[in-house]
Amino acid sequence: MIFLNGQASDTRPGDTIAAALARLGLTVGARGVAIAVDGAVVPRADWPTFELPEHARVEILTAMQGG
């Protein structure tokens, strides 16, 4: 099982970060997005090939404007 932003998800071990993003309606080219897997930031260049391990905890953060 993979956890996305603290919730169990239908993302499977071996899926890439890009596949997890697509499930959320985001793309690798989306601006203002950062991703951490098990507490470590994953560089954007690695998203298409980075495979998620079993029990991964993935945090997908998006920048917001405002104040």
PDB file of N, CA and C in Angstrom:
ATOM      1  N   MET A   1       0.842  -1.180   0.000  1.00  0.00           N
ATOM      2  CA  MET A   1       0.000   0.000   0.000  1.00  0.00           C
ATOM      3  C   MET A   1       0.888   1.243   0.000  1.00  0.00           C
ATOM      4  N   ILE A   2       0.465   2.239  -0.744  1.00  0.00           N
ATOM      5  CA  ILE A   2       1.149   3.522  -0.825  1.00  0.00           C
ATOM      6  C   ILE A   2       0.252   4.567  -0.170  1.00  0.00           C
ATOM      7  N   PHE A   3       0.858   5.462   0.587  1.00  0.00           N
ATOM      8  CA  PHE A   3       0.114   6.538   1.236  1.00  0.00           C
ATOM      9  C   PHE A   3       0.436   7.850   0.541  1.00  0.00           C
ATOM     10  N   LEU A   4      -0.599   8.538   0.033  1.00  0.00           N
ATOM     11  CA  LEU A   4      -0.444   9.848  -0.597  1.00  0.00           C
ATOM     12  C   LEU A   4      -1.027  10.897   0.328  1.00  0.00           C
ATOM     13  N   ASN A   5      -0.186  11.824   0.744  1.00  0.00           N
ATOM     14  CA  ASN A   5      -0.612  12.908   1.637  1.00  0.00           C
ATOM     15  C   ASN A   5      -1.372  12.353   2.847  1.00  0.00           C
ATOM     16  N   GLY A   6      -0.839  11.264   3.406  1.00  0.00           N
ATOM     17  CA  GLY A   6      -1.388  10.700   4.636  1.00  0.00           C
ATOM     18  C   GLY A   6      -2.576   9.779   4.472  1.00  0.00           C
ATOM     19  N   GLN A   7      -3.032   9.568   3.251  1.00  0.00           N
ATOM     20  CA  GLN A   7      -4.198   8.716   2.988  1.00  0.00           C
ATOM     21  C   GLN A   7      -3.792   7.498   2.165  1.00  0.00           C
ATOM     22  N   ALA A   8      -4.372   6.349   2.481  1.00  0.00           N
ATOM     23  CA  ALA A   8      -4.144   5.161   1.664  1.00  0.00           C
ATOM     24  C   ALA A   8      -4.627   5.466   0.248  1.00  0.00           C
ATOM     25  N   SER A   9      -3.901   4.986  -0.748  1.00  0.00           N
ATOM     26  CA  SER A   9      -4.275   5.282  -2.132  1.00  0.00           C
ATOM     27  C   SER A   9      -4.300   4.006  -2.957  1.00  0.00           C
ATOM     28  N   ASP A  10      -4.810   4.131  -4.179  1.00  0.00           N
ATOM     29  CA  ASP A  10      -4.821   2.990  -5.086  1.00  0.00           C
ATOM     30  C   ASP A  10      -3.531   2.917  -5.910  1.00  0.00           C
ATOM     31  N   THR A  11      -2.561   3.794  -5.600  1.00  0.00           N
ATOM     32  CA  THR A  11      -1.252   3.717  -6.227  1.00  0.00           C
ATOM     33  C   THR A  11      -0.570   2.446  -5.731  1.00  0.00           C
ATOM     34  N   ARG A  12       0.090   1.748  -6.631  1.00  0.00           N
ATOM     35  CA  ARG A  12       0.695   0.462  -6.283  1.00  0.00           C
ATOM     36  C   ARG A  12       2.214   0.560  -6.218  1.00  0.00           C
ATOM     37  N   PRO A  13       2.849  -0.309  -5.424  1.00  0.00           N
ATOM     38  CA  PRO A  13       4.309  -0.372  -5.444  1.00  0.00           C
ATOM     39  C   PRO A  13       4.774  -0.620  -6.873  1.00  0.00           C
ATOM     40  N   GLY A  14       5.808   0.090  -7.282  1.00  0.00           N
ATOM     41  CA  GLY A  14       6.325  -0.017  -8.644  1.00  0.00           C
ATOM     42  C   GLY A  14       5.784   1.059  -9.562  1.00  0.00           C
ATOM     43  N   ASP A  15       4.650   1.687  -9.183  1.00  0.00           N
ATOM     44  CA  ASP A  15       4.163   2.830  -9.956  1.00  0.00           C
ATOM     45  C   ASP A  15       5.174   3.961  -9.817  1.00  0.00           C
ATOM     46  N   THR A  16       5.260   4.787 -10.835  1.00  0.00           N
ATOM     47  CA  THR A  16       6.175   5.929 -10.764  1.00  0.00           C
ATOM     48  C   THR A  16       5.485   7.126 -10.102  1.00  0.00           C
ATOM     49  N   ILE A  17       6.286   8.090  -9.730  1.00  0.00           N
ATOM     50  CA  ILE A  17       5.735   9.332  -9.200  1.00  0.00           C
ATOM     51  C   ILE A  17       4.850   9.980 -10.253  1.00  0.00           C
ATOM     52  N   ALA A  18       5.262   9.925 -11.518  1.00  0.00           N
ATOM     53  CA  ALA A  18       4.453  10.507 -12.600  1.00  0.00           C
ATOM     54  C   ALA A  18       3.071   9.862 -12.641  1.00  0.00           C
ATOM     55  N   ALA A  19       2.980   8.558 -12.432  1.00  0.00           N
ATOM     56  CA  ALA A  19       1.690   7.865 -12.430  1.00  0.00           C
ATOM     57  C   ALA A  19       0.842   8.313 -11.240  1.00  0.00           C
ATOM     58  N   ALA A  20       1.468   8.498 -10.087  1.00  0.00           N
ATOM     59  CA  ALA A  20       0.740   8.973  -8.905  1.00  0.00           C
ATOM     60  C   ALA A  20       0.200  10.379  -9.149  1.00  0.00           C
ATOM     61  N   LEU A  21       0.996  11.225  -9.781  1.00  0.00           N
ATOM     62  CA  LEU A  21       0.542  12.577 -10.106  1.00  0.00           C
ATOM     63  C   LEU A  21      -0.654  12.543 -11.056  1.00  0.00           C
ATOM     64  N   ALA A  22      -0.584  11.682 -12.054  1.00  0.00           N
ATOM     65  CA  ALA A  22      -1.670  11.587 -13.039  1.00  0.00           C
ATOM     66  C   ALA A  22      -2.983  11.213 -12.356  1.00  0.00           C
ATOM     67  N   ARG A  23      -2.928  10.370 -11.332  1.00  0.00           N
ATOM     68  CA  ARG A  23      -4.146  10.002 -10.595  1.00  0.00           C
ATOM     69  C   ARG A  23      -4.771  11.210  -9.900  1.00  0.00           C
ATOM     70  N   LEU A  24      -3.934  12.203  -9.629  1.00  0.00           N
ATOM     71  CA  LEU A  24      -4.415  13.417  -8.965  1.00  0.00           C
ATOM     72  C   LEU A  24      -4.718  14.530  -9.967  1.00  0.00           C
ATOM     73  N   GLY A  25      -4.585  14.229 -11.248  1.00  0.00           N
ATOM     74  CA  GLY A  25      -4.851  15.232 -12.276  1.00  0.00           C
ATOM     75  C   GLY A  25      -3.701  16.197 -12.495  1.00  0.00           C
ATOM     76  N   LEU A  26      -2.501  15.824 -12.078  1.00  0.00           N
ATOM     77  CA  LEU A  26      -1.320  16.668 -12.252  1.00  0.00           C
ATOM     78  C   LEU A  26      -0.365  16.017 -13.242  1.00  0.00           C
ATOM     79  N   THR A  27       0.539  16.820 -13.794  1.00  0.00           N
ATOM     80  CA  THR A  27       1.551  16.302 -14.710  1.00  0.00           C
ATOM     81  C   THR A  27       2.932  16.591 -14.151  1.00  0.00           C
ATOM     82  N   VAL A  28       3.924  15.937 -14.732  1.00  0.00           N
ATOM     83  CA  VAL A  28       5.314  16.169 -14.329  1.00  0.00           C
ATOM     84  C   VAL A  28       5.697  17.625 -14.556  1.00  0.00           C
ATOM     85  N   GLY A  29       5.081  18.264 -15.541  1.00  0.00           N
ATOM     86  CA  GLY A  29       5.396  19.662 -15.847  1.00  0.00           C
ATOM     87  C   GLY A  29       4.632  20.674 -15.013  1.00  0.00           C
ATOM     88  N   ALA A  30       3.787  20.213 -14.096  1.00  0.00           N
ATOM     89  CA  ALA A  30       2.999  21.139 -13.272  1.00  0.00           C
ATOM     90  C   ALA A  30       3.930  22.044 -12.465  1.00  0.00           C
ATOM     91  N   ARG A  31       3.625  23.328 -12.485  1.00  0.00           N
ATOM     92  CA  ARG A  31       4.456  24.299 -11.752  1.00  0.00           C
ATOM     93  C   ARG A  31       4.043  24.342 -10.287  1.00  0.00           C
ATOM     94  N   GLY A  32       5.007  24.642  -9.430  1.00  0.00           N
ATOM     95  CA  GLY A  32       4.726  24.827  -8.017  1.00  0.00           C
ATOM     96  C   GLY A  32       4.458  23.537  -7.266  1.00  0.00           C
ATOM     97  N   VAL A  33       4.972  22.423  -7.775  1.00  0.00           N
ATOM     98  CA  VAL A  33       4.759  21.128  -7.134  1.00  0.00           C
ATOM     99  C   VAL A  33       6.096  20.597  -6.624  1.00  0.00           C
ATOM    100  N   ALA A  34       6.093  20.059  -5.414  1.00  0.00           N
ATOM    101  CA  ALA A  34       7.262  19.392  -4.846  1.00  0.00           C
ATOM    102  C   ALA A  34       6.799  18.055  -4.285  1.00  0.00           C
ATOM    103  N   ILE A  35       7.681  17.063  -4.341  1.00  0.00           N
ATOM    104  CA  ILE A  35       7.323  15.726  -3.873  1.00  0.00           C
ATOM    105  C   ILE A  35       8.412  15.173  -2.972  1.00  0.00           C
ATOM    106  N   ALA A  36       7.967  14.584  -1.865  1.00  0.00           N
ATOM    107  CA  ALA A  36       8.870  13.889  -0.955  1.00  0.00           C
ATOM    108  C   ALA A  36       8.363  12.459  -0.801  1.00  0.00           C
ATOM    109  N   VAL A  37       9.284  11.520  -0.802  1.00  0.00           N
ATOM    110  CA  VAL A  37       8.965  10.116  -0.565  1.00  0.00           C
ATOM    111  C   VAL A  37       9.730   9.686   0.680  1.00  0.00           C
ATOM    112  N   ASP A  38       8.988   9.233   1.661  1.00  0.00           N
ATOM    113  CA  ASP A  38       9.570   8.820   2.943  1.00  0.00           C
ATOM    114  C   ASP A  38      10.482   9.897   3.524  1.00  0.00           C
ATOM    115  N   GLY A  39      10.049  11.138   3.388  1.00  0.00           N
ATOM    116  CA  GLY A  39      10.754  12.261   3.993  1.00  0.00           C
ATOM    117  C   GLY A  39      11.880  12.856   3.175  1.00  0.00           C
ATOM    118  N   ALA A  40      12.175  12.298   2.008  1.00  0.00           N
ATOM    119  CA  ALA A  40      13.261  12.807   1.165  1.00  0.00           C
ATOM    120  C   ALA A  40      12.672  13.416  -0.106  1.00  0.00           C
ATOM    121  N   VAL A  41      13.082  14.653  -0.410  1.00  0.00           N
ATOM    122  CA  VAL A  41      12.611  15.318  -1.620  1.00  0.00           C
ATOM    123  C   VAL A  41      13.160  14.576  -2.841  1.00  0.00           C
ATOM    124  N   VAL A  42      12.290  14.361  -3.823  1.00  0.00           N
ATOM    125  CA  VAL A  42      12.684  13.690  -5.065  1.00  0.00           C
ATOM    126  C   VAL A  42      12.778  14.748  -6.159  1.00  0.00           C
ATOM    127  N   PRO A  43      13.940  14.877  -6.804  1.00  0.00           N
ATOM    128  CA  PRO A  43      14.086  15.873  -7.874  1.00  0.00           C
ATOM    129  C   PRO A  43      13.088  15.621  -9.008  1.00  0.00           C
ATOM    130  N   ARG A  44      12.570  16.701  -9.560  1.00  0.00           N
ATOM    131  CA  ARG A  44      11.583  16.624 -10.642  1.00  0.00           C
ATOM    132  C   ARG A  44      12.076  15.752 -11.798  1.00  0.00           C
ATOM    133  N   ALA A  45      13.340  15.817 -12.119  1.00  0.00           N
ATOM    134  CA  ALA A  45      13.878  15.035 -13.233  1.00  0.00           C
ATOM    135  C   ALA A  45      13.707  13.528 -13.014  1.00  0.00           C
ATOM    136  N   ASP A  46      13.570  13.112 -11.754  1.00  0.00           N
ATOM    137  CA  ASP A  46      13.431  11.688 -11.434  1.00  0.00           C
ATOM    138  C   ASP A  46      11.976  11.213 -11.403  1.00  0.00           C
ATOM    139  N   TRP A  47      11.011  12.102 -11.434  1.00  0.00           N
ATOM    140  CA  TRP A  47       9.603  11.719 -11.291  1.00  0.00           C
ATOM    141  C   TRP A  47       9.133  10.694 -12.318  1.00  0.00           C
ATOM    142  N   PRO A  48       9.533  10.801 -13.599  1.00  0.00           N
ATOM    143  CA  PRO A  48       9.029   9.821 -14.565  1.00  0.00           C
ATOM    144  C   PRO A  48       9.547   8.398 -14.338  1.00  0.00           C
ATOM    145  N   THR A  49      10.675   8.253 -13.664  1.00  0.00           N
ATOM    146  CA  THR A  49      11.279   6.926 -13.504  1.00  0.00           C
ATOM    147  C   THR A  49      11.358   6.440 -12.060  1.00  0.00           C
ATOM    148  N   PHE A  50      11.104   7.317 -11.099  1.00  0.00           N
ATOM    149  CA  PHE A  50      11.197   6.939  -9.685  1.00  0.00           C
ATOM    150  C   PHE A  50      10.039   6.015  -9.331  1.00  0.00           C
ATOM    151  N   GLU A  51      10.334   4.761  -9.035  1.00  0.00           N
ATOM    152  CA  GLU A  51       9.303   3.785  -8.686  1.00  0.00           C
ATOM    153  C   GLU A  51       9.070   3.788  -7.178  1.00  0.00           C
ATOM    154  N   LEU A  52       7.819   3.819  -6.797  1.00  0.00           N
ATOM    155  CA  LEU A  52       7.453   3.879  -5.384  1.00  0.00           C
ATOM    156  C   LEU A  52       7.553   2.497  -4.745  1.00  0.00           C
ATOM    157  N   PRO A  53       8.260   2.411  -3.611  1.00  0.00           N
ATOM    158  CA  PRO A  53       8.374   1.123  -2.924  1.00  0.00           C
ATOM    159  C   PRO A  53       7.119   0.823  -2.088  1.00  0.00           C
ATOM    160  N   GLU A  54       6.972  -0.426  -1.703  1.00  0.00           N
ATOM    161  CA  GLU A  54       5.881  -0.845  -0.825  1.00  0.00           C
ATOM    162  C   GLU A  54       5.890   0.022   0.434  1.00  0.00           C
ATOM    163  N   HIS A  55       4.730   0.440   0.883  1.00  0.00           N
ATOM    164  CA  HIS A  55       4.532   1.231   2.106  1.00  0.00           C
ATOM    165  C   HIS A  55       5.128   2.641   2.034  1.00  0.00           C
ATOM    166  N   ALA A  56       5.393   3.126   0.820  1.00  0.00           N
ATOM    167  CA  ALA A  56       5.949   4.471   0.682  1.00  0.00           C
ATOM    168  C   ALA A  56       4.955   5.509   1.205  1.00  0.00           C
ATOM    169  N   ARG A  57       5.499   6.536   1.800  1.00  0.00           N
ATOM    170  CA  ARG A  57       4.700   7.677   2.246  1.00  0.00           C
ATOM    171  C   ARG A  57       5.091   8.845   1.349  1.00  0.00           C
ATOM    172  N   VAL A  58       4.167   9.224   0.500  1.00  0.00           N
ATOM    173  CA  VAL A  58       4.406  10.247  -0.510  1.00  0.00           C
ATOM    174  C   VAL A  58       3.662  11.515  -0.129  1.00  0.00           C
ATOM    175  N   GLU A  59       4.379  12.610  -0.086  1.00  0.00           N
ATOM    176  CA  GLU A  59       3.771  13.917   0.174  1.00  0.00           C
ATOM    177  C   GLU A  59       3.902  14.738  -1.110  1.00  0.00           C
ATOM    178  N   ILE A  60       2.774  15.157  -1.636  1.00  0.00           N
ATOM    179  CA  ILE A  60       2.749  16.007  -2.822  1.00  0.00           C
ATOM    180  C   ILE A  60       2.286  17.387  -2.377  1.00  0.00           C
ATOM    181  N   LEU A  61       3.191  18.345  -2.515  1.00  0.00           N
ATOM    182  CA  LEU A  61       2.931  19.706  -2.044  1.00  0.00           C
ATOM    183  C   LEU A  61       2.793  20.637  -3.235  1.00  0.00           C
ATOM    184  N   THR A  62       1.823  21.530  -3.163  1.00  0.00           N
ATOM    185  CA  THR A  62       1.670  22.528  -4.202  1.00  0.00           C
ATOM    186  C   THR A  62       1.748  23.920  -3.580  1.00  0.00           C
ATOM    187  N   ALA A  63       2.429  24.806  -4.294  1.00  0.00           N
ATOM    188  CA  ALA A  63       2.556  26.187  -3.833  1.00  0.00           C
ATOM    189  C   ALA A  63       1.236  26.912  -4.043  1.00  0.00           C
ATOM    190  N   MET A  64       0.915  27.800  -3.114  1.00  0.00           N
ATOM    191  CA  MET A  64      -0.314  28.587  -3.223  1.00  0.00           C
ATOM    192  C   MET A  64       0.041  30.056  -3.069  1.00  0.00           C
ATOM    193  N   GLN A  65      -0.662  30.890  -3.812  1.00  0.00           N
ATOM    194  CA  GLN A  65      -0.465  32.331  -3.683  1.00  0.00           C
ATOM    195  C   GLN A  65      -1.492  32.878  -2.715  1.00  0.00           C
ATOM    196  N   GLY A  66      -1.161  33.985  -2.168  1.00  0.00           N
ATOM    197  CA  GLY A  66      -2.123  34.633  -1.274  1.00  0.00           C
ATOM    198  C   GLY A  66      -1.428  35.174  -0.058  1.00  0.00           C
ATOM    199  N   GLY A  67      -2.225  35.618   0.835  1.00  0.00           N
ATOM    200  CA  GLY A  67      -1.579  36.187   2.006  1.00  0.00           C
ATOM    201  C   GLY A  67      -2.518  36.474   3.098  1.00  0.00           C
TER     202      GLY A  67
END
